[in-house]
PDB file of C-alpha atoms in Angstrom:
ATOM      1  CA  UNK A1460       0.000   0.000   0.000  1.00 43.00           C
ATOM      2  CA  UNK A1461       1.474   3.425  -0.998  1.00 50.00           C
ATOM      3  CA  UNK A1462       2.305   5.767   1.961  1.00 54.00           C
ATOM      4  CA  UNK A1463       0.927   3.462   4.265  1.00 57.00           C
ATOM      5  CA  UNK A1464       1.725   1.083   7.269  1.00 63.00           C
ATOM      6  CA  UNK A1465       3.242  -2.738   6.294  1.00 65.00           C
ATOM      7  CA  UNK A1466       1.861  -5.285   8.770  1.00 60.00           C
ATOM      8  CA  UNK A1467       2.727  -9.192   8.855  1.00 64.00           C
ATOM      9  CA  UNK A1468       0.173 -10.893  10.488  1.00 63.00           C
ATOM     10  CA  UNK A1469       1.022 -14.816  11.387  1.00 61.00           C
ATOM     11  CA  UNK A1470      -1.816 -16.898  13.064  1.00 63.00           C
ATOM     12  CA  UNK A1471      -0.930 -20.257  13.548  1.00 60.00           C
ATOM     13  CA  UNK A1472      -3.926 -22.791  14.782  1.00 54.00           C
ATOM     14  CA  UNK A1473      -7.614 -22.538  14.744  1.00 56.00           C
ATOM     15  CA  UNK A1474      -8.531 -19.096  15.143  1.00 53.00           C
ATOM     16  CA  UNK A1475     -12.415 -17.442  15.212  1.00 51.00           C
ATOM     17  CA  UNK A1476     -13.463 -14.009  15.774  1.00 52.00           C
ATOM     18  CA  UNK A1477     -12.587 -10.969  14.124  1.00 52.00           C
ATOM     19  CA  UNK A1478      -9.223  -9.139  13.502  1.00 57.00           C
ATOM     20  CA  UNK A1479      -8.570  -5.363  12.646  1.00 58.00           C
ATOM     21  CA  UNK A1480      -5.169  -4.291  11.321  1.00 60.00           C
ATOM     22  CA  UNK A1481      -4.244  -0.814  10.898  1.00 60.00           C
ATOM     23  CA  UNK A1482      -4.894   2.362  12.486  1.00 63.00           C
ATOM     24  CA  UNK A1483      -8.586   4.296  13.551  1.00 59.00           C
ATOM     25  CA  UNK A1484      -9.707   0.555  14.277  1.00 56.00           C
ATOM     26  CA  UNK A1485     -12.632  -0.764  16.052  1.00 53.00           C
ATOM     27  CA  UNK A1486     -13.191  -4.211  17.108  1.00 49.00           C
ATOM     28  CA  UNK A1487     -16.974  -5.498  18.694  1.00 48.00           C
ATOM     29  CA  UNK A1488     -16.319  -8.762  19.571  1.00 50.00           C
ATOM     30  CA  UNK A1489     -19.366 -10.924  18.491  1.00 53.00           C
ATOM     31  CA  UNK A1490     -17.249 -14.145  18.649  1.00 71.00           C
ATOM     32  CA  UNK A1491     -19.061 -17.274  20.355  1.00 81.00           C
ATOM     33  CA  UNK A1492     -19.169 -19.329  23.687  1.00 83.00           C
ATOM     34  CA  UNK A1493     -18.074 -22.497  24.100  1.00 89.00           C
ATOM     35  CA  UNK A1494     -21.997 -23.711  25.423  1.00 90.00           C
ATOM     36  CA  UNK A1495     -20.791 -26.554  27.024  1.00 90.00           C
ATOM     37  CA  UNK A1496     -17.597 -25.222  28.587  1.00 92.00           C
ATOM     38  CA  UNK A1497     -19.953 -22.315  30.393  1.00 93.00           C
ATOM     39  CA  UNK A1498     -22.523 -25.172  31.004  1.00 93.00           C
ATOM     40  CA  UNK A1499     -19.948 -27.729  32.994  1.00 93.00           C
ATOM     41  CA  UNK A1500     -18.789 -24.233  34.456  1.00 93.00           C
ATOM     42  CA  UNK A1501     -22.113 -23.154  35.906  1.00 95.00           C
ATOM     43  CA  UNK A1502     -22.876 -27.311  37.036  1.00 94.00           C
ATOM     44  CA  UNK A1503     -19.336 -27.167  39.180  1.00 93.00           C
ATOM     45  CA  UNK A1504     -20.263 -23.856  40.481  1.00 93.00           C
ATOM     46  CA  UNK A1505     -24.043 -24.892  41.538  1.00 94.00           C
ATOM     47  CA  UNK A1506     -22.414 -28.510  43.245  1.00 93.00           C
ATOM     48  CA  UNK A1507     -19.735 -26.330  44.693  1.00 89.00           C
ATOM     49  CA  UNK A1508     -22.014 -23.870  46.183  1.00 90.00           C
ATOM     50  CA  UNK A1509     -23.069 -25.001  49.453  1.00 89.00           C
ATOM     51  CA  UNK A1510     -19.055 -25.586  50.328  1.00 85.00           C
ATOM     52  CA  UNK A1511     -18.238 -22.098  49.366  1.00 85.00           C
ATOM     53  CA  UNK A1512     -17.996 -19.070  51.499  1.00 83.00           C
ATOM     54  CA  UNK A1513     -20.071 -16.743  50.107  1.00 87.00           C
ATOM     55  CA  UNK A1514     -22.984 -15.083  51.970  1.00 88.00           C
ATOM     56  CA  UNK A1515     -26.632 -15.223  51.599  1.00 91.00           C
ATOM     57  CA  UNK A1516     -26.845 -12.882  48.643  1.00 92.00           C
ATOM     58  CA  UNK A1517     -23.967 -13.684  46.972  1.00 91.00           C
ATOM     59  CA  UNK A1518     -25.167 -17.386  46.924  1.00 92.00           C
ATOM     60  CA  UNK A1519     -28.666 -15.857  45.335  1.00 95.00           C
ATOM     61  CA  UNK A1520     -26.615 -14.007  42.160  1.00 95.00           C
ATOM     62  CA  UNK A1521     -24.903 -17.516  41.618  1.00 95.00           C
ATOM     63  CA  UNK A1522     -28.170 -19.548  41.519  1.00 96.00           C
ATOM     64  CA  UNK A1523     -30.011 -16.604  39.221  1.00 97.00           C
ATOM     65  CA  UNK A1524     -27.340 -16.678  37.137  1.00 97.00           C
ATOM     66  CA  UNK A1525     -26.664 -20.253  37.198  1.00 97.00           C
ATOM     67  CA  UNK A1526     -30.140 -20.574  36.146  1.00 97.00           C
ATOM     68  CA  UNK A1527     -30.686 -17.456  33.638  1.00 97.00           C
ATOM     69  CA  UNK A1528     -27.338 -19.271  31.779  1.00 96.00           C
ATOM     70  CA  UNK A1529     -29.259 -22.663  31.695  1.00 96.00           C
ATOM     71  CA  UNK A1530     -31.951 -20.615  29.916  1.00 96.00           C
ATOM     72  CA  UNK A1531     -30.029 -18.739  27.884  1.00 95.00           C
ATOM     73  CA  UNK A1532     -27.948 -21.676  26.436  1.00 94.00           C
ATOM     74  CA  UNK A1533     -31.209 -24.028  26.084  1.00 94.00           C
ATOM     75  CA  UNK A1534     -32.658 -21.102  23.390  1.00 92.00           C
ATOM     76  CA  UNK A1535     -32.547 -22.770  20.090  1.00 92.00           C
ATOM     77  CA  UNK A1536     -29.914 -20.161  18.712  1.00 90.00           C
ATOM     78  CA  UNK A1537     -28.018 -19.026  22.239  1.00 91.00           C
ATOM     79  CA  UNK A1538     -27.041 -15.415  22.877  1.00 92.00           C
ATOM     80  CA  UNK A1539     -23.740 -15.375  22.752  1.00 91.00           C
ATOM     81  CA  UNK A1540     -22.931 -11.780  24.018  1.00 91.00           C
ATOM     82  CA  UNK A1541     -25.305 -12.737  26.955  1.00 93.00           C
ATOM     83  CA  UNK A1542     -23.638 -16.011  28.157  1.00 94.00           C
ATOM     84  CA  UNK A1543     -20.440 -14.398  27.766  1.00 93.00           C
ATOM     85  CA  UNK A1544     -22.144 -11.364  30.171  1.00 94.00           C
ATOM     86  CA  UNK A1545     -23.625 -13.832  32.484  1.00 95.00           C
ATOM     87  CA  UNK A1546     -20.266 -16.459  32.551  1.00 94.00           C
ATOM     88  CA  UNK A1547     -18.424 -13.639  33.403  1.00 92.00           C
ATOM     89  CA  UNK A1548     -20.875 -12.081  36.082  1.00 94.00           C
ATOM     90  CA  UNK A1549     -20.534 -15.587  37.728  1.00 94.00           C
ATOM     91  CA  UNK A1550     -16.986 -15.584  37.868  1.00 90.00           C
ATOM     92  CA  UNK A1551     -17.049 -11.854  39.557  1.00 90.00           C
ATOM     93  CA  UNK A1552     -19.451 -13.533  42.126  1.00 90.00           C
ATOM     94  CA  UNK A1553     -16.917 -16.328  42.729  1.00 87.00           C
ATOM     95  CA  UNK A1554     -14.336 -13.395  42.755  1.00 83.00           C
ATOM     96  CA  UNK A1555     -15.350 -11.534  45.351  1.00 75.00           C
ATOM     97  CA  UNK A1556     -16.406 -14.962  47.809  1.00 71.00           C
ATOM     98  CA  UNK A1557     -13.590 -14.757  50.535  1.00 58.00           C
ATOM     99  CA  UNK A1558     -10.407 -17.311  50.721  1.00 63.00           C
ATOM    100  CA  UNK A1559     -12.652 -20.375  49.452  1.00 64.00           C
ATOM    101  CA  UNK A1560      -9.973 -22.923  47.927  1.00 62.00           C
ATOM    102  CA  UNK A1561     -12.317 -24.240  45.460  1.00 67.00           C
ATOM    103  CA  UNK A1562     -12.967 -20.463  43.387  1.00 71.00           C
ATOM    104  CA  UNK A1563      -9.532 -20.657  41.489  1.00 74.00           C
ATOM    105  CA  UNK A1564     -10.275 -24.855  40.423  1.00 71.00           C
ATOM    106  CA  UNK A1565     -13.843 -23.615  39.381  1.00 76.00           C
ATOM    107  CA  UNK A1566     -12.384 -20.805  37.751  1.00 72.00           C
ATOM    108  CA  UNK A1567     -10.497 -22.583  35.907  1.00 73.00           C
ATOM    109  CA  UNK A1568     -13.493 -24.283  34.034  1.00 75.00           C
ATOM    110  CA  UNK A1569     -14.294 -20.935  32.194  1.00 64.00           C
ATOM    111  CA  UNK A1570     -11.674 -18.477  31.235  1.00 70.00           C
TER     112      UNK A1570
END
């Protein structure tokens, strides 16, 4: 390209989403969820949750959201942007549960 910017761009492995290259870019992720990832995520969380030390409300948010996921992935075309919203809402509850050595294992099942 004349008077412009020379990228190289190597991907190596499967790769899905969107890329941008160049200045003045903007990227809205619309990529997908891995359903069943989220959904053994959100099963390990709900068997998990009586151990855990989270109070009475925080316990609530998990099992709404637990349950608003199961919903939301059951829909015959998923939200994608809404799991995502909801997986990672989850993982804030877990977040802020104090010293619990079972959050970073359960973590672990969704990035």
């Amino acid at each position: 390209m004349a008077g412009g910017d020379d990228y190289d761009v190597h991907i190596g492995g499967p790769v899905s989403g969107q890329l941008a290259i160049g200045p003045n870019n903007t990227i809205t992720s619309s990529g997908t969820v891995d359903v069943s990832a989220l959904g053994r995520f959100t099963e390990a969380v709900a068997q998990a949750l009586p151990t855990l030390e989270l109070d009475d409300e925080q316990k609530q948010q998990a099992l709404d959201l637990i349950e608003e996921i199961a919903r939301t992935a059951q829909a015959p075309q998923p939200d994608h942007a809404r799991l995502r919203t909801l997986g990672h809402s989850l993982r804030t509850v877990l977040e802020n549960a104090a010293g619990s050595a079972l959050i970073p294992a359960l973590q672990a099942l969704w990035p």
